[in-house]
Amino acid sequence: MEALRLRAWQLGPGQPTLVTDQFSADDFHLIVDDRADVHVSSKDGRFYLGWFPNGRPGTNSEGWTIAVTGTTEEVPGYRMSFDTETPADIVAAAVSRVL
């Protein structure tokens, strides 16, 4: 019976400050552009986070982008993205693990 119980799944974008509050001005640059998109980059330039509340231009509802540049050709970087409706709690957990 336990396996058949109804679950409450987290839905909706939630509070983006759960993500953006993880960045300090000492270590990161924060820019809000003319579309109200938020861009965060590490001062060394290897980390990038973009938040696109209305979707990233040229994509299909991409709301969040996280990218880390690799150190050499042997150690490549990576990129991940989340939909505009992905709960901020989930994005915040991913960012926390990256940081």
Coordinates of N, CA and C in Angstrom, one line a residue:
M1 N 0.8 -1.2 0.0 CA 0.0 0.0 0.0 C 0.9 1.3 0.0
E2 N 2.0 1.2 0.7 CA 2.9 2.4 0.8 C 3.3 2.8 -0.6
A3 N 3.6 1.9 -1.5 CA 4.1 2.2 -2.9 C 3.0 2.9 -3.7
L4 N 1.7 2.7 -3.3 CA 0.6 3.2 -4.1 C 0.1 4.6 -3.5
R5 N 0.7 5.1 -2.5 CA 0.2 6.3 -1.9 C 0.5 7.5 -2.8
L6 N -0.3 8.5 -2.7 CA -0.2 9.7 -3.5 C 1.0 10.5 -3.0
R7 N 1.7 11.1 -3.9 CA 2.9 11.9 -3.6 C 2.6 13.4 -3.9
A8 N 3.3 14.2 -3.2 CA 3.2 15.7 -3.5 C 4.5 16.0 -4.2
W9 N 4.5 16.3 -5.5 CA 5.7 16.6 -6.2 C 5.9 18.1 -6.3
Q10 N 7.1 18.6 -6.2 CA 7.4 20.0 -6.2 C 7.3 20.5 -7.7
L11 N 6.4 21.5 -7.8 CA 6.1 22.0 -9.2 C 6.2 23.6 -9.1
G12 N 6.5 24.1 -10.3 CA 6.5 25.6 -10.4 C 7.9 26.1 -10.1
P13 N 8.2 27.3 -10.7 CA 9.6 27.8 -10.6 C 10.1 28.2 -9.2
G14 N 9.2 28.5 -8.3 CA 9.6 28.9 -6.9 C 10.3 30.2 -6.8
Q15 N 11.2 30.3 -5.9 CA 11.9 31.6 -5.6 C 13.4 31.5 -6.1
P16 N 13.6 32.3 -7.2 CA 15.0 32.3 -7.8 C 16.1 32.7 -6.8
T17 N 15.7 33.5 -5.7 CA 16.7 33.9 -4.8 C 17.4 32.7 -4.1
L18 N 16.7 31.6 -4.0 CA 17.4 30.4 -3.5 C 18.6 30.0 -4.2
V19 N 18.7 30.4 -5.5 CA 19.8 30.2 -6.3 C 20.8 31.3 -6.2
T20 N 20.3 32.5 -6.5 CA 21.2 33.7 -6.6 C 21.8 34.1 -5.3
D21 N 21.2 33.8 -4.2 CA 21.7 34.2 -2.9 C 23.0 33.4 -2.5
Q22 N 23.3 32.3 -3.3 CA 24.5 31.5 -3.0 C 25.8 32.2 -3.5
F23 N 25.7 33.3 -4.2 CA 26.8 34.0 -4.8 C 27.2 35.3 -4.0
S24 N 28.5 35.4 -3.6 CA 28.9 36.6 -2.9 C 29.6 37.5 -3.9
A25 N 29.5 38.8 -3.6 CA 30.1 39.8 -4.4 C 31.6 39.7 -4.4
D26 N 32.2 39.1 -3.4 CA 33.6 38.9 -3.3 C 34.2 38.0 -4.3
D27 N 33.4 37.0 -4.7 CA 33.8 35.9 -5.6 C 33.2 35.9 -7.0
F28 N 32.1 36.7 -7.1 CA 31.3 36.6 -8.4 C 30.9 37.9 -8.9
H29 N 30.7 38.1 -10.2 CA 30.1 39.2 -10.8 C 28.7 38.9 -11.1
L30 N 27.8 39.9 -10.9 CA 26.3 39.7 -11.1 C 25.9 40.8 -12.1
I31 N 25.2 40.5 -13.1 CA 24.7 41.5 -14.1 C 23.3 41.2 -14.4
V32 N 22.5 42.2 -14.4 CA 21.1 42.1 -14.8 C 21.0 42.9 -16.1
D33 N 20.6 42.2 -17.2 CA 20.6 42.9 -18.5 C 19.2 43.6 -18.7
D34 N 19.1 44.2 -19.9 CA 17.9 44.9 -20.2 C 16.6 44.1 -20.4
R35 N 16.8 42.7 -20.5 CA 15.6 41.8 -20.5 C 15.3 41.3 -19.1
A36 N 16.0 41.8 -18.1 CA 15.9 41.3 -16.8 C 16.4 39.9 -16.6
D37 N 17.2 39.4 -17.5 CA 17.9 38.2 -17.3 C 19.1 38.4 -16.4
V38 N 19.4 37.4 -15.6 CA 20.5 37.5 -14.6 C 21.7 36.7 -15.0
H39 N 22.9 37.2 -15.0 CA 24.1 36.5 -15.4 C 25.1 36.6 -14.2
V40 N 25.6 35.5 -13.8 CA 26.5 35.4 -12.7 C 27.8 34.7 -13.2
S41 N 28.9 35.3 -13.0 CA 30.2 34.6 -13.4 C 31.2 34.7 -12.3
S42 N 32.0 33.7 -12.2 CA 33.1 33.7 -11.2 C 34.1 34.7 -11.7
K43 N 34.9 35.3 -10.7 CA 35.9 36.3 -11.1 C 37.0 35.7 -11.9
D44 N 37.2 34.4 -11.8 CA 38.2 33.7 -12.7 C 37.7 33.4 -14.1
G45 N 36.4 33.6 -14.3 CA 35.8 33.4 -15.6 C 35.4 31.9 -15.9
R46 N 35.6 31.0 -15.0 CA 35.4 29.6 -15.4 C 33.9 29.1 -15.0
F47 N 33.2 29.8 -14.2 CA 31.8 29.5 -13.9 C 30.9 30.5 -14.4
Y48 N 29.7 30.0 -14.9 CA 28.7 30.9 -15.4 C 27.3 30.4 -15.0
L49 N 26.4 31.2 -14.6 CA 25.1 30.9 -14.3 C 24.2 32.0 -15.0
G50 N 23.2 31.5 -15.8 CA 22.3 32.4 -16.4 C 20.9 32.1 -16.0
W51 N 20.1 33.1 -15.6 CA 18.7 32.9 -15.2 C 17.9 33.7 -16.2
F52 N 17.0 33.0 -16.9 CA 16.2 33.7 -18.0 C 14.7 33.4 -17.6
P53 N 14.1 34.3 -16.8 CA 12.7 34.1 -16.4 C 11.7 33.9 -17.5
N54 N 11.9 34.5 -18.6 CA 11.0 34.4 -19.7 C 11.5 33.4 -20.8
G55 N 12.6 32.7 -20.5 CA 13.2 31.8 -21.5 C 14.3 32.4 -22.2
R56 N 15.4 31.6 -22.3 CA 16.6 32.1 -23.0 C 16.3 32.3 -24.5
P57 N 16.6 33.4 -25.1 CA 16.3 33.6 -26.5 C 17.0 32.5 -27.4
G58 N 16.2 32.1 -28.3 CA 16.7 31.0 -29.2 C 16.6 29.6 -28.7
T59 N 16.0 29.4 -27.5 CA 15.9 28.1 -27.0 C 14.4 27.8 -26.8
N60 N 14.1 26.6 -26.4 CA 12.8 26.1 -26.1 C 12.5 26.1 -24.6
S61 N 12.3 27.2 -24.0 CA 11.9 27.4 -22.6 C 13.1 27.1 -21.7
E62 N 14.3 27.4 -22.1 CA 15.5 27.2 -21.2 C 15.4 28.4 -20.2
G63 N 15.4 28.0 -18.9 CA 15.3 29.0 -17.9 C 16.6 29.3 -17.1
W64 N 17.4 28.2 -17.0 CA 18.6 28.3 -16.2 C 19.7 27.6 -17.0
T65 N 20.9 28.2 -17.0 CA 22.1 27.6 -17.6 C 23.2 27.6 -16.6
I66 N 23.9 26.5 -16.4 CA 25.1 26.5 -15.6 C 26.2 25.9 -16.5
A67 N 27.3 26.6 -16.5 CA 28.5 26.1 -17.3 C 29.8 26.3 -16.5
V68 N 30.6 25.3 -16.6 CA 31.9 25.4 -16.0 C 32.9 25.0 -17.1
T69 N 33.9 25.9 -17.2 CA 35.0 25.7 -18.3 C 36.0 24.7 -17.7
G70 N 36.4 23.9 -18.6 CA 37.5 22.9 -18.2 C 38.8 23.6 -18.0
T71 N 39.8 22.8 -17.6 CA 41.1 23.4 -17.3 C 42.1 23.1 -18.5
T72 N 41.9 22.0 -19.2 CA 42.7 21.7 -20.4 C 41.8 20.9 -21.3
E73 N 42.4 20.5 -22.5 CA 41.7 19.6 -23.4 C 41.4 18.2 -22.7
E74 N 42.3 17.8 -21.8 CA 42.1 16.5 -21.2 C 41.1 16.6 -20.1
V75 N 40.8 17.8 -19.6 CA 39.8 17.9 -18.5 C 38.7 18.9 -19.0
P76 N 37.8 18.4 -19.8 CA 36.8 19.3 -20.4 C 35.8 19.9 -19.4
G77 N 35.2 21.0 -19.7 CA 34.1 21.5 -18.8 C 32.8 20.9 -19.1
Y78 N 31.7 21.4 -18.6 CA 30.4 20.9 -18.8 C 29.4 22.0 -18.8
R79 N 28.2 21.7 -19.2 CA 27.1 22.6 -19.3 C 25.8 21.9 -18.9
M80 N 24.9 22.5 -18.2 CA 23.6 21.9 -17.9 C 22.6 23.0 -18.0
S81 N 21.4 22.7 -18.3 CA 20.3 23.7 -18.3 C 19.0 23.1 -17.8
F82 N 18.2 24.0 -17.3 CA 16.9 23.6 -16.7 C 15.8 24.5 -17.4
D83 N 14.6 23.9 -17.5 CA 13.5 24.6 -18.0 C 13.0 25.8 -17.1
T84 N 12.3 26.7 -17.7 CA 11.8 27.8 -16.9 C 10.9 27.4 -15.7
E85 N 10.3 26.2 -15.8 CA 9.4 25.8 -14.7 C 10.1 24.8 -13.8
T86 N 11.4 24.6 -13.9 CA 12.1 23.8 -12.9 C 12.1 24.5 -11.6
P87 N 11.7 23.9 -10.5 CA 11.7 24.5 -9.2 C 13.1 25.1 -8.8
A88 N 13.2 26.3 -8.4 CA 14.4 26.9 -8.0 C 15.2 26.1 -6.9
D89 N 14.4 25.4 -6.1 CA 15.1 24.5 -5.1 C 16.0 23.5 -5.7
I90 N 15.6 22.9 -6.8 CA 16.4 21.9 -7.5 C 17.6 22.5 -8.2
V91 N 17.4 23.7 -8.8 CA 18.5 24.4 -9.4 C 19.5 24.8 -8.3
A92 N 19.0 25.3 -7.2 CA 19.8 25.7 -6.1 C 20.7 24.5 -5.6
A93 N 20.1 23.3 -5.5 CA 20.8 22.1 -5.1 C 22.0 21.8 -6.1
A94 N 21.7 21.9 -7.4 CA 22.7 21.7 -8.4 C 23.8 22.7 -8.3
V95 N 23.5 24.0 -8.1 CA 24.5 25.0 -8.0 C 25.3 24.8 -6.7
S96 N 24.7 24.5 -5.6 CA 25.4 24.2 -4.4 C 26.5 23.1 -4.6
R97 N 26.1 22.0 -5.3 CA 27.0 20.9 -5.5 C 28.2 21.4 -6.4
V98 N 27.9 22.2 -7.4 CA 29.0 22.7 -8.3 C 29.9 23.6 -7.5
L99 N 29.4 24.5 -6.6 CA 30.2 25.4 -5.9 C 31.0 24.7 -4.8

